[in-house]
Tab-separated table of C-alpha atoms and ligand atoms in Angstrom:
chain	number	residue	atom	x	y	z
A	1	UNK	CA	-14.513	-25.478	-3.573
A	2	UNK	CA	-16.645	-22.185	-4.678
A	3	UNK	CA	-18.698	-23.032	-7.590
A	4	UNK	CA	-17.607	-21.468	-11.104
A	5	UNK	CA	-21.536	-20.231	-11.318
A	6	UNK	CA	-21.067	-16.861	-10.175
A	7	UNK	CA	-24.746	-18.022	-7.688
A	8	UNK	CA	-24.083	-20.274	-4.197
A	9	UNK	CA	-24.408	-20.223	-1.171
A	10	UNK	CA	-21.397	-20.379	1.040
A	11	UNK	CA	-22.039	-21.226	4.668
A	12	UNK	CA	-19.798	-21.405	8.127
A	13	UNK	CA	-17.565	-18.786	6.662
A	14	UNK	CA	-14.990	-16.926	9.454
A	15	UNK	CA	-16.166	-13.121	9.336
A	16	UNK	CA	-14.210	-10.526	11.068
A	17	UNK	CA	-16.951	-7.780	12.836
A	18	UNK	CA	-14.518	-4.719	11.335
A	19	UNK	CA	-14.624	-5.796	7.631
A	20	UNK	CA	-18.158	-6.825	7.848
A	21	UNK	CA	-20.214	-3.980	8.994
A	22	UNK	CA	-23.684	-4.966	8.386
A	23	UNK	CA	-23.652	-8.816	9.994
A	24	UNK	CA	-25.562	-9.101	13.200
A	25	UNK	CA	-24.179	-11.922	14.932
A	26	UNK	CA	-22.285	-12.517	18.475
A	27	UNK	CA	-18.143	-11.773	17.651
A	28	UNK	CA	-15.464	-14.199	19.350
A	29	UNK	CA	-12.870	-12.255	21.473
A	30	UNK	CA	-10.770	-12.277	18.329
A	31	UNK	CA	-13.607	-10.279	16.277
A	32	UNK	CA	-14.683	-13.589	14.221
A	33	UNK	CA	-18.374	-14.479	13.692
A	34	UNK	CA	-19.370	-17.982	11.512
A	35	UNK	CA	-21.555	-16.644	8.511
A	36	UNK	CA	-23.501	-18.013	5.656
A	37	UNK	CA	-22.596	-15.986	2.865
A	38	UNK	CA	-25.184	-15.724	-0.189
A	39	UNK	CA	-23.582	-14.793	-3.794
A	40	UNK	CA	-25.561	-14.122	-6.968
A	41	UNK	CA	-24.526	-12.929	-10.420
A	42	UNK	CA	-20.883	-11.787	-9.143
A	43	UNK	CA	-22.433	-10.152	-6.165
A	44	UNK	CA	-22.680	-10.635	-2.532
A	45	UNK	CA	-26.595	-10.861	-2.102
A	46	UNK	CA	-26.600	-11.584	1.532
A	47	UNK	CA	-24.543	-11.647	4.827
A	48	UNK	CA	-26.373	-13.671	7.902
A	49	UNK	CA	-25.035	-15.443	10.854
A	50	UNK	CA	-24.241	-18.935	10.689
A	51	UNK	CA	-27.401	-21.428	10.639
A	52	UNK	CA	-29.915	-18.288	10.704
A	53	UNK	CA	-31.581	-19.393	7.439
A	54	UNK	CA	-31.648	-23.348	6.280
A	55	UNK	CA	-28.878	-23.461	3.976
A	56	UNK	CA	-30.006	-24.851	0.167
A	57	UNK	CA	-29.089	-28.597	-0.510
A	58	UNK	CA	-26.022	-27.602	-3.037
A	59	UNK	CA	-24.621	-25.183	-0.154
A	60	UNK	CA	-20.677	-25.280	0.064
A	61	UNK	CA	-19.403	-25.686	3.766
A	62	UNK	CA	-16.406	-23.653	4.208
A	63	UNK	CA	-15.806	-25.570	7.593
A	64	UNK	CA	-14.852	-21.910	9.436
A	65	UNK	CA	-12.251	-20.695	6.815
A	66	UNK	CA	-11.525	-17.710	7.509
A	67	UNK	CA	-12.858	-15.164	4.692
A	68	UNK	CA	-11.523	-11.503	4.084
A	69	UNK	CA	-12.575	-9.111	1.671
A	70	UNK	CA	-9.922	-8.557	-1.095
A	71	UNK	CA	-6.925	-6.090	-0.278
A	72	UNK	CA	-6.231	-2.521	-0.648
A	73	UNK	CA	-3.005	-1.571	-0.992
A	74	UNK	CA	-2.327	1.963	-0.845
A	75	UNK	CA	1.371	2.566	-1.492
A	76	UNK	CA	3.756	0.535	-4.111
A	77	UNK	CA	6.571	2.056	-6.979
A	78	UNK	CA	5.309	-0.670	-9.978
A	79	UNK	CA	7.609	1.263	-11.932
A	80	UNK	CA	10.728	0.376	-9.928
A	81	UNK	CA	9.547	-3.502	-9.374
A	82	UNK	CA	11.985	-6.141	-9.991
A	83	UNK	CA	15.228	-4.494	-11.314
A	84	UNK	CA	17.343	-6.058	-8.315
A	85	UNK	CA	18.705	-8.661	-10.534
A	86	UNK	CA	20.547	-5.689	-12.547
A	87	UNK	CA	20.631	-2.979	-10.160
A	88	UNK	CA	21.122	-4.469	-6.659
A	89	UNK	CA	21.452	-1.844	-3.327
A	90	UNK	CA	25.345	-2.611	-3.024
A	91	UNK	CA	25.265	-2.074	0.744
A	92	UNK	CA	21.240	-1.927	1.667
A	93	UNK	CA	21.133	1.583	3.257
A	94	UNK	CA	18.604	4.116	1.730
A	95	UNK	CA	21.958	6.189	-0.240
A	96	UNK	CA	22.701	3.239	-1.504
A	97	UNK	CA	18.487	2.678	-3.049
A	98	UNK	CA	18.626	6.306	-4.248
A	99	UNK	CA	21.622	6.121	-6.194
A	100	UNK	CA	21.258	2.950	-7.569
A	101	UNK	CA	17.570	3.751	-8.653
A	102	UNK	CA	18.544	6.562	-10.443
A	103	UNK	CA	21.403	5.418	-12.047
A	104	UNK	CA	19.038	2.206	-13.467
A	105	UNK	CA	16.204	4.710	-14.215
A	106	UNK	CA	18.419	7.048	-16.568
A	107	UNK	CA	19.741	3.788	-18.714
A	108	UNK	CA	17.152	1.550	-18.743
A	109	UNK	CA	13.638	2.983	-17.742
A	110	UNK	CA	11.770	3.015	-21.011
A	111	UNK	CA	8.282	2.430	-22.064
A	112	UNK	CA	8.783	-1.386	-22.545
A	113	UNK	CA	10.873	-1.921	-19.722
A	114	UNK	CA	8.185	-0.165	-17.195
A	115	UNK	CA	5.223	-1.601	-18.845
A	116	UNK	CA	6.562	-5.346	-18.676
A	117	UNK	CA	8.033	-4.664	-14.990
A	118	UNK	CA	4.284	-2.544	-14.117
A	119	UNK	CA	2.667	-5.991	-15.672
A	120	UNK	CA	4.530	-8.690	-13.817
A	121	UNK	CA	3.661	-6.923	-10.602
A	122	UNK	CA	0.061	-6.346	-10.893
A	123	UNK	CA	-0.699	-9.990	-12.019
A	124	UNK	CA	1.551	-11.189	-8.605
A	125	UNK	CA	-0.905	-8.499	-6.317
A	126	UNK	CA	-3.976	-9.554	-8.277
A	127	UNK	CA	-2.771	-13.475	-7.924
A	128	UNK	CA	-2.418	-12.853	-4.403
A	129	UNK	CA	-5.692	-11.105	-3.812
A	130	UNK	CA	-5.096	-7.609	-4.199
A	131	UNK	CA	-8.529	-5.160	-6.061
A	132	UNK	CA	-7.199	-1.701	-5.620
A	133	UNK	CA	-3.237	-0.531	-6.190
A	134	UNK	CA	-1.794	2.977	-6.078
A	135	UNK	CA	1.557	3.257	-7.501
A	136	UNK	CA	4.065	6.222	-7.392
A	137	UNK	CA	5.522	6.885	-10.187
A	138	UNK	CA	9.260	8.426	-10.637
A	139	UNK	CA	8.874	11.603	-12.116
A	140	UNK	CA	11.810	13.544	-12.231
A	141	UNK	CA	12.511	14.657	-16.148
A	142	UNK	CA	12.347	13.058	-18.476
A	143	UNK	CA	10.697	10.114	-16.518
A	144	UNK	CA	7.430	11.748	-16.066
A	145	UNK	CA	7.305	12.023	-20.320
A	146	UNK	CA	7.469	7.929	-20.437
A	147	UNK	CA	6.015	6.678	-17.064
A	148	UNK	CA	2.517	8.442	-16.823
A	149	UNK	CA	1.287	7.172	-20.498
A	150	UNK	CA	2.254	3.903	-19.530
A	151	UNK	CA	0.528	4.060	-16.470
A	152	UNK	CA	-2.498	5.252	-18.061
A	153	UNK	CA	-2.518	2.316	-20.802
A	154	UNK	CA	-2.107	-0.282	-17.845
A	155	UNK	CA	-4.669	1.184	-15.615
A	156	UNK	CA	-7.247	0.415	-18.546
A	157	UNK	CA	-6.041	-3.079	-19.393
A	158	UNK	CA	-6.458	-3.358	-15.747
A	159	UNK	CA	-9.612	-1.946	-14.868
A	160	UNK	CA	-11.892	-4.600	-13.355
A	161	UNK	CA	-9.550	-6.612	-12.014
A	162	UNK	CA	-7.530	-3.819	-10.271
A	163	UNK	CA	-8.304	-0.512	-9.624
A	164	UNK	CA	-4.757	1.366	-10.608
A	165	UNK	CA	-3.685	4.790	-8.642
A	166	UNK	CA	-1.197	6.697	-9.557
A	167	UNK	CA	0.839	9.272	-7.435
A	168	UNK	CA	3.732	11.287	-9.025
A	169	UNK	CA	6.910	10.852	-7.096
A	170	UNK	CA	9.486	13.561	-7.024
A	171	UNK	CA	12.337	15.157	-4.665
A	172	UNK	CA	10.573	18.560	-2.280
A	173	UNK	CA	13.694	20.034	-4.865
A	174	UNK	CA	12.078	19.974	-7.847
A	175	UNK	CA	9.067	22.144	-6.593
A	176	UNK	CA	11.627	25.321	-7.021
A	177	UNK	CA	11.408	24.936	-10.645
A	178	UNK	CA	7.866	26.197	-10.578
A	179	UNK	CA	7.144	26.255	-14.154
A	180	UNK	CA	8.493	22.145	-14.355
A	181	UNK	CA	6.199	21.554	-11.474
A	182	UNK	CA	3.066	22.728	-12.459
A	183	UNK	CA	3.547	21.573	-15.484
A	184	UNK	CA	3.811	18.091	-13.647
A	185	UNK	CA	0.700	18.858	-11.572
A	186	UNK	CA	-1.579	19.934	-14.842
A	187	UNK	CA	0.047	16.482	-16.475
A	188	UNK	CA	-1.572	14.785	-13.159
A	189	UNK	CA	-4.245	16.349	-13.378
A	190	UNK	CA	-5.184	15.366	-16.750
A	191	UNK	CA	-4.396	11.330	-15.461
A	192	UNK	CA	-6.943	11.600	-12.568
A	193	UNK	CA	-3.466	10.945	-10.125
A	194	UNK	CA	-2.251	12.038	-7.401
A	195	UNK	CA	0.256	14.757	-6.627
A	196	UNK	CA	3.173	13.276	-4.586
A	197	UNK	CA	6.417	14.624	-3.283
A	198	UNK	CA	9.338	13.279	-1.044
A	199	UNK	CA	9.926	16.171	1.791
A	200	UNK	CA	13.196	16.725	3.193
A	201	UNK	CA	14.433	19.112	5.922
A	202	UNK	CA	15.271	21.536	3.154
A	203	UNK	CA	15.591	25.181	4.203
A	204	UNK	CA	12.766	26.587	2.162
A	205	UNK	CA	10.572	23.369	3.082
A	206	UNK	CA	7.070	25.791	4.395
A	207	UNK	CA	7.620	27.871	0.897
A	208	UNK	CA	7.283	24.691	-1.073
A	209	UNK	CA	4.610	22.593	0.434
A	210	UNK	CA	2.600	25.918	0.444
A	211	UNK	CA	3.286	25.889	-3.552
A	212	UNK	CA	2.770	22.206	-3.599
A	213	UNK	CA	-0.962	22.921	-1.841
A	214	UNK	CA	-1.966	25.955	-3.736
A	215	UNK	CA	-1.043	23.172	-7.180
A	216	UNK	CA	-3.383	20.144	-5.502
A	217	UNK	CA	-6.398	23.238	-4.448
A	218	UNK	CA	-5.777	24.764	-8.338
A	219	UNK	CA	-6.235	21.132	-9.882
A	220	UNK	CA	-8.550	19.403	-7.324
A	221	UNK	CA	-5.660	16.975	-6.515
A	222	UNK	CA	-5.309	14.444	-3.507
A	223	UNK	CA	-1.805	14.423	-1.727
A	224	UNK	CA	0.589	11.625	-0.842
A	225	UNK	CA	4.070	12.691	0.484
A	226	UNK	CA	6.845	10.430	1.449
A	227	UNK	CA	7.980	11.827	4.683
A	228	UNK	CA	10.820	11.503	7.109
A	229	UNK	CA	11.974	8.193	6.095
A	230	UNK	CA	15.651	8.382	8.359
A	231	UNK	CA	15.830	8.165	12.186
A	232	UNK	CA	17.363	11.882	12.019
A	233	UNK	CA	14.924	13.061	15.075
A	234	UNK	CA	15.467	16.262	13.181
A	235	UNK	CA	13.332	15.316	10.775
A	236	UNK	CA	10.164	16.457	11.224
A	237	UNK	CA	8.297	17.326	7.531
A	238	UNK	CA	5.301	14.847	9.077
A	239	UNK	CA	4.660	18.049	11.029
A	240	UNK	CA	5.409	20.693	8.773
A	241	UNK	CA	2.671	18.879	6.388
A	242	UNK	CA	0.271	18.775	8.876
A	243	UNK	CA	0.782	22.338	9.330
A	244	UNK	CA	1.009	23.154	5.809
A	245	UNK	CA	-2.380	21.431	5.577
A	246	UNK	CA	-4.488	23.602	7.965
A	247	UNK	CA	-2.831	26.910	7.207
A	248	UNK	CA	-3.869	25.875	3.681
A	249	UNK	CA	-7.869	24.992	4.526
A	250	UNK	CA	-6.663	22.021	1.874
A	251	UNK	CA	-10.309	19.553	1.923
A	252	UNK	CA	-8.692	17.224	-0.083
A	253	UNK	CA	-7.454	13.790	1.085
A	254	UNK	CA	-3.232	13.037	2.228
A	255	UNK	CA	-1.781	9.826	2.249
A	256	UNK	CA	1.541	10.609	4.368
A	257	UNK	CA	3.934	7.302	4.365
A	258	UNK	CA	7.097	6.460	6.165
A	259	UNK	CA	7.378	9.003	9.285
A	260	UNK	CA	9.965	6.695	10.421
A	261	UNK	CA	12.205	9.682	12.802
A	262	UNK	CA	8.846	10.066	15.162
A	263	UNK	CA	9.044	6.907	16.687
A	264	UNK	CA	12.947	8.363	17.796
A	265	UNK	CA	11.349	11.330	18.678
A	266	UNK	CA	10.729	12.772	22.472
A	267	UNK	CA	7.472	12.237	23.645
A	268	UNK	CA	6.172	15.474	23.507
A	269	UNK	CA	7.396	16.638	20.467
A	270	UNK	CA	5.655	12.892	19.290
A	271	UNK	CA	2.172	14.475	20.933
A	272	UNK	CA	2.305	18.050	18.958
A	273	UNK	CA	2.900	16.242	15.493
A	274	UNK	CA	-0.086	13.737	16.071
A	275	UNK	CA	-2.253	16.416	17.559
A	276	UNK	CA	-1.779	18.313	14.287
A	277	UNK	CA	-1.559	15.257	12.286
A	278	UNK	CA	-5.202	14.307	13.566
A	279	UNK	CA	-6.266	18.114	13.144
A	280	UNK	CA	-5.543	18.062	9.626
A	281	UNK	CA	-6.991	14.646	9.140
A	282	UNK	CA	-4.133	13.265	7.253
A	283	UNK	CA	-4.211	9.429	7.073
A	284	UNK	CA	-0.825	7.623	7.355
A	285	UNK	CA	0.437	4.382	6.099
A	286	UNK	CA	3.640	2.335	7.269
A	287	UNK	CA	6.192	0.586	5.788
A	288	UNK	CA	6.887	-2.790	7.713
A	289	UNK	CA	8.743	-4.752	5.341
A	290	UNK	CA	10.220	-1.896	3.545
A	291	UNK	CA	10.915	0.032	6.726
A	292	UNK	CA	12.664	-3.242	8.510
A	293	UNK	CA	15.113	-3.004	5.506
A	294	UNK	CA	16.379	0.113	5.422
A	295	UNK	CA	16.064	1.799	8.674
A	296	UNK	CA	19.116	1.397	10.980
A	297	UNK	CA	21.438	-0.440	8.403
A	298	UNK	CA	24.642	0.118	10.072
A	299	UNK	CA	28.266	0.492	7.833
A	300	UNK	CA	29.825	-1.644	10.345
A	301	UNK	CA	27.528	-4.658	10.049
A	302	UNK	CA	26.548	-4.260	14.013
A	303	UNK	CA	22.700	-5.365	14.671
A	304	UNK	CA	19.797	-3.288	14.150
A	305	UNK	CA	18.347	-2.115	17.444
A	306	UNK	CA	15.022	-0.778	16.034
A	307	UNK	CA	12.167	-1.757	13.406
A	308	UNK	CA	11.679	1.385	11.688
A	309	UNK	CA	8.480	1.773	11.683
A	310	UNK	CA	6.023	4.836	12.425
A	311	UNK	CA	3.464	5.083	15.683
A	312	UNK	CA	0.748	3.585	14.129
A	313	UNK	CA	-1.094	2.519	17.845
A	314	UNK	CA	-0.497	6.244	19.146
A	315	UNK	CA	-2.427	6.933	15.719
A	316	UNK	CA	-4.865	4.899	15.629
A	317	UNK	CA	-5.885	6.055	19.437
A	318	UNK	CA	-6.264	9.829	18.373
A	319	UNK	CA	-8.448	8.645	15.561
A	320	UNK	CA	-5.714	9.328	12.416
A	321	UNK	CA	-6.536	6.187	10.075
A	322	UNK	CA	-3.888	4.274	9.484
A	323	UNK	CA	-2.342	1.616	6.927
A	324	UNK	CA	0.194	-0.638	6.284
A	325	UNK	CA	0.910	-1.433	2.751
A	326	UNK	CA	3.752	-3.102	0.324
A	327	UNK	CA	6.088	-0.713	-0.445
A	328	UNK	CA	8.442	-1.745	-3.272
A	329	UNK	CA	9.502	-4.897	-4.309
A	330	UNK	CA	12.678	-6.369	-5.302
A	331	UNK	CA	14.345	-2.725	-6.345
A	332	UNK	CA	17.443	-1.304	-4.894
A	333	UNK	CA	14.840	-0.025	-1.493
A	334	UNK	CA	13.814	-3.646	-0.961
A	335	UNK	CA	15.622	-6.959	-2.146
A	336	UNK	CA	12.178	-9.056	-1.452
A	337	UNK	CA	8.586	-8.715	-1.592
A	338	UNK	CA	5.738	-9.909	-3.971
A	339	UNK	CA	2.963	-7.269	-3.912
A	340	UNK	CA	1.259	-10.060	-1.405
A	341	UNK	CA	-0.971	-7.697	0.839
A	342	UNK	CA	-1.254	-10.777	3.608
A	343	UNK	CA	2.544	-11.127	3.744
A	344	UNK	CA	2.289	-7.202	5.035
A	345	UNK	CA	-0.344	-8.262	7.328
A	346	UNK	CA	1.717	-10.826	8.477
A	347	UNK	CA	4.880	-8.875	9.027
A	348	UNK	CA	3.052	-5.856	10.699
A	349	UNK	CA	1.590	-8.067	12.780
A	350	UNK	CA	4.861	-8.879	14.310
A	351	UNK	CA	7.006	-5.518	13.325
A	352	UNK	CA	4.216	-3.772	14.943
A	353	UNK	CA	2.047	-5.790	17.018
A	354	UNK	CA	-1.360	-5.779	15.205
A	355	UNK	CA	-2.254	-8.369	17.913
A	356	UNK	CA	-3.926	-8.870	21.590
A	357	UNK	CA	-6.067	-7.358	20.857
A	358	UNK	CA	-5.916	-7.815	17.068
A	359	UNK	CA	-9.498	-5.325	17.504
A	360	UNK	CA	-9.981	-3.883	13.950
A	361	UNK	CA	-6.148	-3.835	12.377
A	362	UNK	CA	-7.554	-5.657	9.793
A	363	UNK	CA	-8.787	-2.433	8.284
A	364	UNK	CA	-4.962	-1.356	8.117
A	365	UNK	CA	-4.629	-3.925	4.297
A	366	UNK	CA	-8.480	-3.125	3.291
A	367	UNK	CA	-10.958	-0.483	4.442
A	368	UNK	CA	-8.853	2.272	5.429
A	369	UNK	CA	-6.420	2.415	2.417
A	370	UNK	CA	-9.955	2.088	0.426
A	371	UNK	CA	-11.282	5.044	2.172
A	372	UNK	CA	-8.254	6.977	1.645
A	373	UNK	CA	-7.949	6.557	-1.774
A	374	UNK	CA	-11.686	6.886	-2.131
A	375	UNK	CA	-13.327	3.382	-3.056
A	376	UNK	CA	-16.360	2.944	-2.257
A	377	UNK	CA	-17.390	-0.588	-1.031
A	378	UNK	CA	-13.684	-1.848	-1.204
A	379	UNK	CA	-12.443	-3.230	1.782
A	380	UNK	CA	-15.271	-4.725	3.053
A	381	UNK	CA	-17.793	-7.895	2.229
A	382	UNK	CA	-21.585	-6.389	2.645
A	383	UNK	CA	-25.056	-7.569	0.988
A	384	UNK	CA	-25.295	-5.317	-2.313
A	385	UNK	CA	-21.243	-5.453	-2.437
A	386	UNK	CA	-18.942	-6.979	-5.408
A	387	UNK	CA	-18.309	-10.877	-4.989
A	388	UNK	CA	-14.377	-9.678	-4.229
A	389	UNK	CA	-13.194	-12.244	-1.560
A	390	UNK	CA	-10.519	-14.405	-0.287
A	391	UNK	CA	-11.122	-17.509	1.468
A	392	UNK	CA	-8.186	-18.869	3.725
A	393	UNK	CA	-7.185	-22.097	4.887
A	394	UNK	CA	-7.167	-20.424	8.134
A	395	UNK	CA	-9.777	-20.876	10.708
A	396	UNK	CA	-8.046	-18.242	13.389
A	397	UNK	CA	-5.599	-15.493	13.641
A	398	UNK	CA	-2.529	-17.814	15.047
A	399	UNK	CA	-3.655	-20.139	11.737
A	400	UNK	CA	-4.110	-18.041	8.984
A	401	UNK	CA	-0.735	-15.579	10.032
A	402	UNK	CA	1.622	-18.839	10.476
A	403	UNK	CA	1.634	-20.214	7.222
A	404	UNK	CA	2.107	-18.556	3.380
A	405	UNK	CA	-1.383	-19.106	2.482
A	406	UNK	CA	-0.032	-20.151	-0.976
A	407	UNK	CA	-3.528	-22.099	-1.690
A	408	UNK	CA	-6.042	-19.531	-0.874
A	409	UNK	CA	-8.905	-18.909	-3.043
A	410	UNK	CA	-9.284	-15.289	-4.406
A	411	UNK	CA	-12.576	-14.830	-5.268
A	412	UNK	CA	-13.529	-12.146	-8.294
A	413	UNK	CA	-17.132	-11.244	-9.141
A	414	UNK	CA	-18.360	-14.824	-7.279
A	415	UNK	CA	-15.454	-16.807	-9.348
A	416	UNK	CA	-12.626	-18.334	-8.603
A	417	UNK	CA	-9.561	-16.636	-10.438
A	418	UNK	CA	-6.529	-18.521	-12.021
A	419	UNK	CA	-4.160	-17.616	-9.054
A	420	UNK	CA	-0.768	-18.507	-11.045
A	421	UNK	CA	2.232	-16.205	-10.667
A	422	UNK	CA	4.169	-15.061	-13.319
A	423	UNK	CA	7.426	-16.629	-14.092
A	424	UNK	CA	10.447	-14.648	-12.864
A	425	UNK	CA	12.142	-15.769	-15.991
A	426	UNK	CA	9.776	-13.779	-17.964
A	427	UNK	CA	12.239	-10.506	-16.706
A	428	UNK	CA	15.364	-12.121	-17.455
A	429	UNK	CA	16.042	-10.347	-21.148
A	430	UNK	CA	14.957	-7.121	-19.575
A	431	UNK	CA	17.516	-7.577	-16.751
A	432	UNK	CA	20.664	-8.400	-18.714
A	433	UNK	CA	23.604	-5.842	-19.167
B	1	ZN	ZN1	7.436	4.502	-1.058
């Protein structure tokens, strides 16, 4: 259906006005404008309303597919992918993740086991229509020593088909060894990553986020912090970051996931956090899938009563950008999952209610996490842009969000890509005893 030229003229494409900030045209009460779409040599070369120009002779008709620019997603653990099949969560609470990631990590997690797990993933998100990825990466010792290099080596194979992040991952704990962590932070550094930490209600919390900002200021570092991922209302680190943040004058950008215990929270302790949250101009990003999992697993098999996930609406309203993004896949924190970025969508569309009005969610799987992690012209399809589409069977929200999608069209550089998915049974020697 699109031409293998790289030059064509697409017409009656289904735009959505907030990934397509340049096209005049009048916007259906679901944001969706018909578009002729110009592409030359790999890049978009012009955006018009449908019928506004005579469309050449050879012009494809997408019949009103619906056509998104490719995804963004912001927050993923690569490294952990697809070791379910030999270290399953035994009773799918978050103890039971931590443990049995940790155990796996210590006897199996070596260079060739991470790289082949890393490389499996990122040809599913890049099958699937994913351009930009960050990763965390475990990096409690020795892990750090074997993960990072890898990382580095796949983020060049990579580059041009997906832009690779990569944010260390490591307990608030470890920060008291000072002399380990800054170590960490100088070996980030010298990757071009991102300094991560998991925050816990520990004691000494302030102390160590204020060490963990003076490290990002020192090395010029963006921040991404796993936060409050529990329904303990006492859990409030989301807060103590924000805090930490101004306090700090830190100018960088934070990426704060989870925040799971403020949707238990009382409403006015909710309206402090998010007035500081939007104060310090963090950006948060949710968890659907991930969240739906693990959140409110009860011992005594009773039914969950809640979905886990964070305020994003509340958010969104005070201006905090927001995302939602994969999470892991198939490892001990979630049995499922494929790195497919419209399969979030999908999910937080129901989880969350990204709909009537669906307004400009869409942002949530492309421009946002691309502003956040600092791509420019990701996330959205303008003239003078990358080629970097996906066109849909689709033709409308209740279309495009019922079905798996499975024979989309991911479009790199004005071509069609081979959209095959690697073979599970490509793992299975890695995943034997
Ligand atoms: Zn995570």
């Amino acid at each position: 259906m699109v031409p293998n030229t790289g030059s064509y003229r697409l017409t009656n494409a289904r735009l959505h006005a907030s990934l397509t900030p340049g096209l005049v045209a009048t916007f259906d009460s679901d944001g969706f404008a018909l578009a002729d779409i110009a592409v030359a040599d790999g890049k978009i070369a012009g955006i018009a309303a449908h019928g506004r120009k005579a469309a050449p002779a050879d012009a494809v008709d997408l019949g009103g597919r619906i056509v998104l620019p490719c995804f963004v997603d912001c927050h993923t653990h690569i490294d952990k992918g697809h070791i379910w099949p030999r270290k399953p969560n035994p009773d799918g609470t978050f103890m039971g993740a931590l443990n049995a990631t940790g155990a796996d990590r210590a006897a199996r997690w070596s260079a060739e086991d991470v790289a082949r797990r890393m490389d499996f993933s990122l040809r599913s998100a890049y099958a699937h229509g994913t351009r930009a990825l960050r990763t965390h990466l475990d990096s409690v010792a020795p892990q750090e020593e074997i993960s990072w290099p890898v990382f580095e080596t796949m983020r060049e194979t990579w580059r041009g088909r997906i832009e690779l992040q990569g944010a260390c991952l490591i307990g608030i704990e470890g920060v008291r060894d000072r002399k380990w962590f800054d170590r960490l932070a100088k070996r980030v550094a010298a990757a071009k990553g991102v300094l991560g930490v998991v925050t816990y209600m520990v004691p000494d919390l302030e102390e160590l986020l204020d060490h963990v900002f003076a490290q990002a200021i020192k090395h010029g570092l963006d921040l991404d912090f796993h936060a409050d991922e529990t329904d303990d209302v006492a859990a409030i680190s989301l807060k103590k970051i924000a805090e930490a943040a101004l306090w700090n004058g830190f100018e960088g950008n934070i990426l704060v996931g989870h925040c799971c215990s403020l949707a238990r929270q009382p409403d006015l302790n909710v309206l402090d956090t998010l007035d500081k949250v939007a104060k310090a101009g963090l950006a948060i990003v949710s968890l659907p899938m991930c969240n739906l999992y693990l959140q409110d697993r009860r011992a005594d098999h009773t039914t969950p009563r809640w979905r886990g996930v964070t305020l994003l609406h509340e958010m969104k309203a005070r201006g905090i950008p927001v995302a939602v993004a994969s999470d892991n896949t198939r490892d001990p924190f979630y049995a499922y999952g494929d790195l497919d970025m419209l399969e979030v969508y999908r999910m937080a569309t129901r989880i969350l209610h990204f709909d009537h009005p669906v307004a400009d969610w869409p942002q949530a799987v492309t421009a946002t996490p691309a502003g956040v992690m600092r791509l420019e012209g990701f996330g959205t399809l303008a003239a003078g842009g990358d080629a970097d589409f996906i066109v849909f069977k689709g033709r409308s929200w209740t279309e495009l969000l019922s079905r798996p999608e499975s024979d989309r069209i991911v479009v790199r550089a004005g071509r069609a890509i081979d959209r095959q998915l690697p073979d599970y049974a490509e793992l299975d020697e890695l995943m034997v005893e």
